[in-house]
């Protein structure tokens, strides 16, 4: 193994695959540096494989989407009908904007060719000849770096016509968003890429793999997910699946922010450590004299946990037998399935921590202001409800709360979730619902 | 209607380099020119500082759209503005992790240093979210999560990004805006 010097040393519990080159001394985003490090070898390897075999490897790897929903990437790719005759498009979702999440930024800025290589392999696998990187508008430097990387890759023959004499043509373009969170939702993103307001489409029938960009089959994957594809080709799907835990394979980048001593990004094997190990060992625990109070485990739309909460988690043993374990928050393994079983989600990997100095009504009000600002306005329950929730928490925080505000808040949230076209309805209701069920006393003020 | 369109389009002074960039951008969307609307709006805002009604009409003509198809994007996407910002436009992240790290205080401090008296008109409502300094040098607004939650509070000045901005660092940044 080559010895890598880091300007900021990874924690010994980390297993860096995607972030291997982040904060690395003597590293820059140029193609020369990338090639000197064995870059684009996996693309060459991919061209020796059949496209269907690449899809099969990704399925075998068990890779789940790193954007938020945790859906199996290989299965998503497999949704394109085998008898499809329309053009296929691939879109990289680089609209990183779920509060608490800050991983794609570093990949784009420091290792853009890793993303491009993952994308070109993925394009070959799903037979997409045209791909877009939808990058959020607030990353102008990131967009510039990607443009430069694309030009470099093209000059070296990794993009364009007849790539590496494979007969495969592929173009990638950067498309900048303009500050709307809803563009992270894949059908909203597609509408935005078509030059429209980013109103999400209703599913069914508008599943992107069937009716996506320009009503053609379209694969939308997160930046981190596409980077993993490169490493699945390098290791093989079966080998990759040995990393992490069954059904929660690979590594993922956990982003920790808020009230811990060492906030930051940590790439770990999925499920290899518990919440307590993450927050205490890697992040150095709470600030001096403070105690953890609440944790949002997967981006601001994930349901909040109390730091003293306990759960009964059903787990499946290797022999398929069911057992039930009682676990505290700090004992929860940080994987997709356990966090879902505990009533929240691994989401985008953004862990936001609040300590006992925080007023939970103030915290929720901040989150509500975000969702009120970002609702696209298409569905009435969300457009109106997100604003009402913000107004109510606003008045609670300002000291003008009414006696039954907690109940009104809950009823507004309950009337949004499940009643909208896209998952933003849930995303904006879950914080309010969970904050009220777990910290209700802080919302009743005289 | 056609007459006004032609007239206002003619009043736009669009340099050849910008035309070249526009042509290159439109070519990136071989399936539908309409997809180039957002990128063209970015190019116009970068060049002119804001999106004028003339720009809306020019883009609509170029992409064979109705002006409303362009205007509806200007009013939907928070990054576009219909009035000029300051020469140095400051965006401060308002969202949770940055707020816990002091972004509300940071915004006040940056506004004070920049000579912006009323920074509060920027409370997230679309349309008029930007506060300007009287000399036109600075403007400021709150924006939602800038995706750097581990190094809050963060802000942007034009395209430059700043992390962990303490009051001392804020003063340094404002002084460097010449």
XYZ file of C-alpha atoms in Angstrom, chain A residues 361 365 368-369 388-401:
18
model
C -37.817 25.498 19.928
C -37.623 27.315 14.227
C -38.749 25.399 9.807
C -37.457 28.651 8.313
C -47.494 28.119 9.111
C -45.057 25.905 10.989
C -42.406 28.559 10.696
C -44.761 31.280 11.890
C -45.824 29.226 14.903
C -42.297 28.355 16.017
C -41.352 31.990 15.374
C -43.939 33.186 17.855
C -43.035 30.493 20.394
C -39.401 31.593 20.253
C -40.300 35.272 20.479
C -42.275 34.610 23.663
C -45.718 35.091 22.135
C -46.634 31.402 21.907
